[in-house]
Coordinates of N, CA and C in Angstrom, one line a residue:
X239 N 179.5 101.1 98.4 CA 180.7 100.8 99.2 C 181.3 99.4 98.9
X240 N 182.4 99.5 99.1 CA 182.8 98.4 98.3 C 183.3 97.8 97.4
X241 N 183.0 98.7 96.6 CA 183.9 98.8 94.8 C 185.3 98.6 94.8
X242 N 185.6 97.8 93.6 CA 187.1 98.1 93.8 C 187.3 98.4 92.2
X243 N 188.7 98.9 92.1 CA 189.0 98.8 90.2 C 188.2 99.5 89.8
X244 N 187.1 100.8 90.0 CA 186.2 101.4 89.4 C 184.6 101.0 88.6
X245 N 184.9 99.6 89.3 CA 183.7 98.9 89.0 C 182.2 99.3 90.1
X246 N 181.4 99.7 89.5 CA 180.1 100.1 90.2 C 178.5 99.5 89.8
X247 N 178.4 98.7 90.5 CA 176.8 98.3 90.1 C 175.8 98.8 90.7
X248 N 174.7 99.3 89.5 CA 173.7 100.2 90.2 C 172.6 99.0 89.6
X249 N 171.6 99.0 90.6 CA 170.1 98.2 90.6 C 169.3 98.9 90.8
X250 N 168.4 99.8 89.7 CA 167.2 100.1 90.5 C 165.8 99.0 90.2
X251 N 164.9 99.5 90.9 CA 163.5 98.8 90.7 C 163.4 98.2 89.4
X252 N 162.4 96.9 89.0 CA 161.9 96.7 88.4 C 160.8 98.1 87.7
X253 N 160.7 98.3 86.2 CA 159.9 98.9 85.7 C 159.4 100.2 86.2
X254 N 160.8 100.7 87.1 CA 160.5 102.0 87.8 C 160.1 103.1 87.0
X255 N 160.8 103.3 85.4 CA 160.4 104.2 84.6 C 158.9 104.6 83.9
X256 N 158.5 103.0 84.2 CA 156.8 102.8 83.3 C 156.2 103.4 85.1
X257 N 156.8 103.5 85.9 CA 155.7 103.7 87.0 C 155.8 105.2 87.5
X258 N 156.3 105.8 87.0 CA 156.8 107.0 86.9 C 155.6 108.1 87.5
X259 N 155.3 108.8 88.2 CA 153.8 109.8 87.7 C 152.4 109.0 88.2
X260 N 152.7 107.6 88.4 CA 151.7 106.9 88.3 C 151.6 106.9 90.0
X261 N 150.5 107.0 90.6 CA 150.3 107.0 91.6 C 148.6 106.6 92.2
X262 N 148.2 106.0 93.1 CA 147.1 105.5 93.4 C 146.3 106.8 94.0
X263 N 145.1 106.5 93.7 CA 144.3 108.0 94.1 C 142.8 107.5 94.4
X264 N 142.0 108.6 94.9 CA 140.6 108.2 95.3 C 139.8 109.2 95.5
X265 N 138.2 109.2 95.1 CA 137.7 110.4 95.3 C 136.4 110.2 95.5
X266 N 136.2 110.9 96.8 CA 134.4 110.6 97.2 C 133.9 112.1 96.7
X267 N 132.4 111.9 96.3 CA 131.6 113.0 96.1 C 130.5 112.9 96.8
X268 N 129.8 113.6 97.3 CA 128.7 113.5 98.4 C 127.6 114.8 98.1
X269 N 126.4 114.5 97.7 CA 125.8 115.8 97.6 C 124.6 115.6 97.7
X270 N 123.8 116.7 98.0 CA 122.2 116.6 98.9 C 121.3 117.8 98.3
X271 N 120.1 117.9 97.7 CA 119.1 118.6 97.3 C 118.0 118.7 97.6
X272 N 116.8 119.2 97.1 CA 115.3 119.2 97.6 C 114.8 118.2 97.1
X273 N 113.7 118.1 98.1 CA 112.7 116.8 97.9 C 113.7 115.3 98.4
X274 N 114.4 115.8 98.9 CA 115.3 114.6 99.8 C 116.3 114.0 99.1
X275 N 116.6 114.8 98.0 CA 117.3 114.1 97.3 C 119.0 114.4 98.2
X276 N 119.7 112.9 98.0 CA 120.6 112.7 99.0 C 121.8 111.6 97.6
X277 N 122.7 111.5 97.3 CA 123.6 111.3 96.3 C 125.3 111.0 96.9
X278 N 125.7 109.5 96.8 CA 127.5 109.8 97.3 C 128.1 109.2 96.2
X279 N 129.1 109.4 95.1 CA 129.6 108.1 94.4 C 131.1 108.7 95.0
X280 N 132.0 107.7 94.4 CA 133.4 107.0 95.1 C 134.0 106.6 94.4
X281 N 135.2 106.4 93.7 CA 136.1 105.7 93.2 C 137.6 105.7 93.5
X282 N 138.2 104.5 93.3 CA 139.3 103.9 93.8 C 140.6 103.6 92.3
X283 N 141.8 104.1 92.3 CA 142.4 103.5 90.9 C 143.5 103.3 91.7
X284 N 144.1 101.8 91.3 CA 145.7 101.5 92.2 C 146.6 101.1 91.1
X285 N 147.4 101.9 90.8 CA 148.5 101.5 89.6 C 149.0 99.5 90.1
X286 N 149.2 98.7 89.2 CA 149.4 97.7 89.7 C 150.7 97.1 89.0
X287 N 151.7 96.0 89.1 CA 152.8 96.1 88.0 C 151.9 95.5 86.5
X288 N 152.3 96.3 86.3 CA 151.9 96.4 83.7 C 150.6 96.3 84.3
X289 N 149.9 97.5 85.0 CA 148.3 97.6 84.6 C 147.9 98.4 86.0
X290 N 146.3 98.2 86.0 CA 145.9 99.1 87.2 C 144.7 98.2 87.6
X291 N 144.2 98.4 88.6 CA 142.8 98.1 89.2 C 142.2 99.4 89.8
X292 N 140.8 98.9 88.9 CA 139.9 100.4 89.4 C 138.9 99.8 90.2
X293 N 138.0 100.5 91.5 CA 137.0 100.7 92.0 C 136.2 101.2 91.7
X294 N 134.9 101.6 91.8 CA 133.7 102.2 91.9 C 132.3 101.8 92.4
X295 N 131.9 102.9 93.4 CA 130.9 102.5 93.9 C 130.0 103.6 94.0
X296 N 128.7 103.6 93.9 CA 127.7 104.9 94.6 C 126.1 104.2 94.9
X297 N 125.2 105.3 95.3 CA 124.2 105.2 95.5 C 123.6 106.5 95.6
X298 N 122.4 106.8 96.1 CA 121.2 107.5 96.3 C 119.8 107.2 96.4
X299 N 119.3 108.7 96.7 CA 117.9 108.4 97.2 C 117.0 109.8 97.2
X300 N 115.7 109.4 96.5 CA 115.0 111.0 96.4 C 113.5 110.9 96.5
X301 N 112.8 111.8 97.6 CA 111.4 111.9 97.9 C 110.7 111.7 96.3
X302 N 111.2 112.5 95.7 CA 110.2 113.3 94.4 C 109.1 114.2 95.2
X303 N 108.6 114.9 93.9 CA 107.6 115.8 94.2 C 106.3 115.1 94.6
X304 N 106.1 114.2 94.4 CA 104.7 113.6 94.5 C 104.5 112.4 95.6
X305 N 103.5 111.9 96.3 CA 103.7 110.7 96.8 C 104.0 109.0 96.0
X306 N 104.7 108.6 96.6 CA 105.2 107.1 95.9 C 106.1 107.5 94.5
X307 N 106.5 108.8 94.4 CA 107.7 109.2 93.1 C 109.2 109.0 93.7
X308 N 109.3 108.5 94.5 CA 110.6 107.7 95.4 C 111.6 107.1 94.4
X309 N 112.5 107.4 94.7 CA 113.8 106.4 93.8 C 114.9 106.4 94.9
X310 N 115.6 105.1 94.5 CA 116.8 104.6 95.4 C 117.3 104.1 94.7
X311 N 118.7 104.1 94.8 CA 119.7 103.7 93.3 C 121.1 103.5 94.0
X312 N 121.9 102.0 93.1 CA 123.2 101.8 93.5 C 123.5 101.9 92.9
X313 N 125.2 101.4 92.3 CA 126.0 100.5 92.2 C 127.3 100.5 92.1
X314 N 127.7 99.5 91.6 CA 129.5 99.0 91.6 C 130.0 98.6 90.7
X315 N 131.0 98.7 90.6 CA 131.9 98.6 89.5 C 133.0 98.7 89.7
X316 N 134.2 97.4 88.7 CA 135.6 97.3 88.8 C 136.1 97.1 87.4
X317 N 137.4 97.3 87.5 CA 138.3 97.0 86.5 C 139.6 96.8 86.5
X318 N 140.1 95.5 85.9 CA 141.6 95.1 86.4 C 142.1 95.0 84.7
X319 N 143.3 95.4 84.7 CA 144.2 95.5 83.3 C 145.1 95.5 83.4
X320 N 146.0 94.5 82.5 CA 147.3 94.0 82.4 C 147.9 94.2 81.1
X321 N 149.4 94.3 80.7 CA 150.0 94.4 79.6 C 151.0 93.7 79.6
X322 N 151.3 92.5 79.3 CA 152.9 91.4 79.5 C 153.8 92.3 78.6
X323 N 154.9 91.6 78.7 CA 156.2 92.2 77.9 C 156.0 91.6 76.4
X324 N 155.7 90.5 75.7 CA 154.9 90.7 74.6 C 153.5 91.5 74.0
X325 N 153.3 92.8 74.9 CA 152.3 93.3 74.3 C 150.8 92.7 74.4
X326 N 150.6 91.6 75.0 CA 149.2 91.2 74.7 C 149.0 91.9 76.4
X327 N 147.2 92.5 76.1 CA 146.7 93.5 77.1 C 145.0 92.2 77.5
X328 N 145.2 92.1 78.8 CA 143.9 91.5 79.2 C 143.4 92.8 80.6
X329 N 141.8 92.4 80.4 CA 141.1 93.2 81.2 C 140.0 92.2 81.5
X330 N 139.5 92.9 83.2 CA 138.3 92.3 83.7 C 137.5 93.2 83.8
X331 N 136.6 93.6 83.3 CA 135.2 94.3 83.9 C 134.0 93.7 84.7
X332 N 133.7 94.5 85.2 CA 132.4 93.4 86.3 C 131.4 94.8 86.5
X333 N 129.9 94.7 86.4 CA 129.0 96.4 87.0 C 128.0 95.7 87.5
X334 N 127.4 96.3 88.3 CA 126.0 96.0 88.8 C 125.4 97.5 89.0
X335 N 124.3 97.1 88.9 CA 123.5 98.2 89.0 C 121.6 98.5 89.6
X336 N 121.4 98.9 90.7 CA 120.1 98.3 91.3 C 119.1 99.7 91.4
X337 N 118.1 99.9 91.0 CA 117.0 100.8 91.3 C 115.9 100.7 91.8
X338 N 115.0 100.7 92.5 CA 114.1 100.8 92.8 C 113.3 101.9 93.1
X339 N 111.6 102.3 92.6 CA 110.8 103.5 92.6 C 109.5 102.9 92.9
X340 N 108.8 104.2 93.4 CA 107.4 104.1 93.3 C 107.2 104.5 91.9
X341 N 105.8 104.5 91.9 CA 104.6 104.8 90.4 C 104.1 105.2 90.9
X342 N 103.8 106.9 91.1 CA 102.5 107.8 91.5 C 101.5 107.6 90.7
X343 N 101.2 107.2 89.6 CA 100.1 107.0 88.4 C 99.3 109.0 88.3
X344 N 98.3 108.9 87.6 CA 97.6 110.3 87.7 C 97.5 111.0 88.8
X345 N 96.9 112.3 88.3 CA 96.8 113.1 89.8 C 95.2 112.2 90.0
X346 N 94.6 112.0 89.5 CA 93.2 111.9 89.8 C 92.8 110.1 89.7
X347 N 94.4 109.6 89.7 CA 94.3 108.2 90.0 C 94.9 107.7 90.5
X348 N 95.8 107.8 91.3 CA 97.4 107.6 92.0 C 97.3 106.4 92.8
X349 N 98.3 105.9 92.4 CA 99.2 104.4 92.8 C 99.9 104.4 93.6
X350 N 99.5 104.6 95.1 CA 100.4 104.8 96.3 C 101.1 103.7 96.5
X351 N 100.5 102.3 96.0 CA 101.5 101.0 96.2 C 102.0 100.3 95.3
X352 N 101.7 101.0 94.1 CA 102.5 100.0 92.9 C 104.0 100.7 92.6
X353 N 105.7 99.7 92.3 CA 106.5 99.8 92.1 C 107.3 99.0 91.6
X354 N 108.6 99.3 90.8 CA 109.4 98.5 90.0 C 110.3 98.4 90.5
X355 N 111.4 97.2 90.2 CA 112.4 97.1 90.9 C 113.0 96.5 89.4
X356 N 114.2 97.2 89.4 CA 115.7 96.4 88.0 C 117.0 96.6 88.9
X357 N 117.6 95.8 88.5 CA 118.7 94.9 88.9 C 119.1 94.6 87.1
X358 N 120.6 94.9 87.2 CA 121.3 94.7 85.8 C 123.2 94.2 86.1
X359 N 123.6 93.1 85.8 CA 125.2 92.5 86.2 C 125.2 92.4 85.1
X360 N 126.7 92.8 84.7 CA 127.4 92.4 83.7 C 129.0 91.7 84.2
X361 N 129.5 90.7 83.2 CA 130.7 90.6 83.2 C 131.5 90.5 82.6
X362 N 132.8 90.8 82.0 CA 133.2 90.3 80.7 C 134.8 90.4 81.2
X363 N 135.5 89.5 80.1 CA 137.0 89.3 79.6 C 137.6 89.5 78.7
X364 N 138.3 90.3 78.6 CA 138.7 90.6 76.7 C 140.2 90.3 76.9
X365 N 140.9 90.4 76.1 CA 142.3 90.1 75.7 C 142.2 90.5 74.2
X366 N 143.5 91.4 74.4 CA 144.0 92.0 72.7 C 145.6 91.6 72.6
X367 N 146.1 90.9 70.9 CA 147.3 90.7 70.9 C 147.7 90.7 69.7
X368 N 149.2 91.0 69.4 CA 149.8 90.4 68.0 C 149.7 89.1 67.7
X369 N 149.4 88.8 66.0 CA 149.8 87.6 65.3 C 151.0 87.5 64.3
X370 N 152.0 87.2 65.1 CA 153.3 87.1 64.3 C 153.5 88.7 63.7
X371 N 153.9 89.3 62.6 CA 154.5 90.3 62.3 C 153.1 91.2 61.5
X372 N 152.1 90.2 61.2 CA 151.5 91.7 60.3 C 149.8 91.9 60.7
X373 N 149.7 90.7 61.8 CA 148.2 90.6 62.1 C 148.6 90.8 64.0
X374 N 146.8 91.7 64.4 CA 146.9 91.1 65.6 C 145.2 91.3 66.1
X375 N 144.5 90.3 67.0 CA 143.6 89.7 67.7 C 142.8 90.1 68.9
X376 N 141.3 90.4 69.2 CA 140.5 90.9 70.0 C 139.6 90.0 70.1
X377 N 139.4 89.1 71.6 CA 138.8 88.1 72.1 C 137.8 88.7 73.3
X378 N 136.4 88.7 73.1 CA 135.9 89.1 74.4 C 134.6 88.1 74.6
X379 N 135.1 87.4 76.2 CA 133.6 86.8 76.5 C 132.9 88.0 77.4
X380 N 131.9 87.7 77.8 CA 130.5 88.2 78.3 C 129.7 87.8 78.5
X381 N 129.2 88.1 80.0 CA 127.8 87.4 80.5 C 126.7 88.6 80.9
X382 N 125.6 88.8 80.9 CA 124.9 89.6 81.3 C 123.6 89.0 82.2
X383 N 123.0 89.8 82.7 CA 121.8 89.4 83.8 C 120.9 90.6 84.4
X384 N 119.3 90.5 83.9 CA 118.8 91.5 84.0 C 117.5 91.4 84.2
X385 N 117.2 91.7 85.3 CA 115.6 91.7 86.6 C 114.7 92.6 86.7
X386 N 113.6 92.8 86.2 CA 112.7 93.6 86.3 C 111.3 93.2 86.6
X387 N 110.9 93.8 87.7 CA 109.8 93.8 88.6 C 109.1 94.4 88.4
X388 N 107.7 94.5 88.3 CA 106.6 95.2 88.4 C 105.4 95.1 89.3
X389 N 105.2 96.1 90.2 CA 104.5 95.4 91.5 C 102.7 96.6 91.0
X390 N 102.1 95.9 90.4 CA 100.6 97.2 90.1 C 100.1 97.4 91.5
X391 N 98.9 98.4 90.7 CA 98.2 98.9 92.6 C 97.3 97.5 92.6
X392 N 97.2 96.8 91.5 CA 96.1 95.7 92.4 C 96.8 94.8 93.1
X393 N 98.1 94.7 93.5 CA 99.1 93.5 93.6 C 99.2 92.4 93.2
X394 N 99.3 93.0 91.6 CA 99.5 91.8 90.5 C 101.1 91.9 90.2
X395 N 101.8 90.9 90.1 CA 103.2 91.1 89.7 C 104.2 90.3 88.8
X396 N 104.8 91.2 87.7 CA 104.7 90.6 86.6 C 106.2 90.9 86.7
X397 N 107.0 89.4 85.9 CA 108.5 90.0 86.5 C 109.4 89.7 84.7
X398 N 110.3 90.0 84.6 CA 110.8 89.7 82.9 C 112.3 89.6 83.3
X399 N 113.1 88.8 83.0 CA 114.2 88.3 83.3 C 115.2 88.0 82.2
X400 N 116.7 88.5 81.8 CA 117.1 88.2 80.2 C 118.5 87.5 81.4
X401 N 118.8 86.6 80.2 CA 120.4 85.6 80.1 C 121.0 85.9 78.9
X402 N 122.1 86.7 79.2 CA 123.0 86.5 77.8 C 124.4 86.4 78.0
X403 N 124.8 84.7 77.1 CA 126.3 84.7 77.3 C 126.2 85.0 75.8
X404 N 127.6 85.1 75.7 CA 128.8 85.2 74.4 C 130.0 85.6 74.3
X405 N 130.5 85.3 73.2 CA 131.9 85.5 72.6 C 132.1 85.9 71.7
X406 N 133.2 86.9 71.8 CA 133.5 87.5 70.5 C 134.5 87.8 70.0
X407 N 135.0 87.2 68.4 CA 136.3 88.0 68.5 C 136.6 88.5 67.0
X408 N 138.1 89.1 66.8 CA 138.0 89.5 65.6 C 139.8 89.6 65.2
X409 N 140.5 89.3 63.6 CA 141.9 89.1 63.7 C 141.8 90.4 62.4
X410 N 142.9 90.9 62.5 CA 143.4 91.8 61.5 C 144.6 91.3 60.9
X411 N 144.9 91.3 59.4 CA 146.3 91.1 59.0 C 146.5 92.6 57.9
X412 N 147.7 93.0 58.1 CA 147.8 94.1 56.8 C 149.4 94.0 56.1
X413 N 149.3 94.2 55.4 CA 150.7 94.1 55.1 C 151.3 95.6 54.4
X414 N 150.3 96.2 54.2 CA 150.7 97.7 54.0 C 149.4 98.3 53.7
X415 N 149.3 99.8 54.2 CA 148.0 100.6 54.1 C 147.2 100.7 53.1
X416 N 147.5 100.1 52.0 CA 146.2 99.8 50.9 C 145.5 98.1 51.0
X417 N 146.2 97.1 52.1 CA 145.3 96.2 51.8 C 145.0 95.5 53.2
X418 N 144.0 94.9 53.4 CA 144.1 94.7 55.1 C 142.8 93.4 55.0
X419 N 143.0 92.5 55.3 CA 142.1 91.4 55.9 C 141.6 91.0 57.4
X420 N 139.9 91.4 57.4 CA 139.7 91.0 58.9 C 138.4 90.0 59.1
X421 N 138.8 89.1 59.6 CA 137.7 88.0 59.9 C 137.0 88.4 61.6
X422 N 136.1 88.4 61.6 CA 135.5 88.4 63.0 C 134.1 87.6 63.2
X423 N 133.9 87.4 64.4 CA 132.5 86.1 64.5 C 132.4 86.7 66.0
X424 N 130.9 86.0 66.1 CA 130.3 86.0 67.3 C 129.3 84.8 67.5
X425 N 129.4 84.5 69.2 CA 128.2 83.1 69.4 C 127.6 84.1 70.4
X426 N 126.3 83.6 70.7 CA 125.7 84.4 71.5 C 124.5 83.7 71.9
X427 N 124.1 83.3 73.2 CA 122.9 82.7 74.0 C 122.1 84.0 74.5
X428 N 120.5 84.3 74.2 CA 119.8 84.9 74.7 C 118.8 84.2 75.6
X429 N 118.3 84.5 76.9 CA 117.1 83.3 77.6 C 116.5 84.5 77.9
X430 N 115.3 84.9 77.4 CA 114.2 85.6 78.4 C 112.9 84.8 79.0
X431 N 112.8 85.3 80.0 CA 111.7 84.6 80.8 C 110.9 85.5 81.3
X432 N 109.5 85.7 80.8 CA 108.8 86.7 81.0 C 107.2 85.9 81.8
X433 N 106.5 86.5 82.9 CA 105.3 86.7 83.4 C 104.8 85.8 82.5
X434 N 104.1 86.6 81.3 CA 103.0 86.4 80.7 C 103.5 85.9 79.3
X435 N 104.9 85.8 78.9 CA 105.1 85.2 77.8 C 105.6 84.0 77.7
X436 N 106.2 83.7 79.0 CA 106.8 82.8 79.3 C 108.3 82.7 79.3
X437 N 108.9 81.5 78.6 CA 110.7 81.5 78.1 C 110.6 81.3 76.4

């Protein structure tokens, strides 16, 4: 309303065409079997502007057939991703992940109280992009972290523990499909810390 002289300005949305179809969604699964076994995972995806964020989560839990063959289990997980109007694409990942069980040991020797427990995080950050007109670049750091328990029937308990950061990346140049140069490198810190071995 308003126009005069046949002049008409239309505005729609920012980036309404890239969001097209794109719609946020979610989906629980829940399910239950013998010997107690009981199961729910879940995930979440929310279109975001130039990228998405995901959720994920689950767990369970199951008698087993035997005494102390028990298991209980998580975990979680996300992911966020972006794409700028130069094309360069960054992402977050993050997971955890937790188990715990008995050790029934033999039938004719069984371990009603010995059990393991792991625990596993990871994190990492990557970014991918062009270099000027004939090269382009993949950068990813990373951290990891990973817990393992061992509880025997005598209640002796031995535990082993890893650290690992690093970085990593890698460049491509081509200038046409017969010839192509790629440099890539990596640093990387391992720390284990074991019971009986020590660090």
């Amino acid at each position: 309303p308003g126009s005069a002289a046949g002049a008409i300005n239309l505005t729609t949305k920012k980036n309404l065409s890239n969001r097209r179809g794109k719609k946020a969604k979610a989906r629980i699964k829940i399910r239950g079997g013998s010997f107690g076994q009981a199961d729910i995972s879940s995930y979440a995806i929310k279109p975001l502007q130039d990228g998405s964020l995901m959720l994920a989560a689950g767990g369970g839990h199951k008698d087993g057939r035997r005494s102390n063959s028990y298991k209980d289990k998580g975990n979680f997980s996300f992911n966020w991703n972006r794409k700028n109007e130069n094309q360069t694409q960054y992402a977050v990942n993050g997971r955890y992940y937790h188990v715990t069980h008995g050790c029934p040991g033999p039938e004719d020797n069984r371990t009603p109280d010995a059990r393991q427990y792991y625990d596993k995080f990871d994190l990492d950050f990557q970014t991918k992009g062009l270099m000027g007109e004939l090269g382009n670049y993949s950068l990813k750091s990373y951290a990891d972290y990973k817990d393992l328990r061992d509880k025997s029937q005598t209640g002796q308990k031995s535990t082993l523990e890893v650290y690992k950061l690093g970085i990593k990346g890698e460049g491509n140049w081509s200038e046409d499909e017969a010839r192509a140069l790629r440099i890539g490198g990596k640093i990387e810190q391992d720390t284990v810390d074991h019971t009986i071995t020590g660090k």
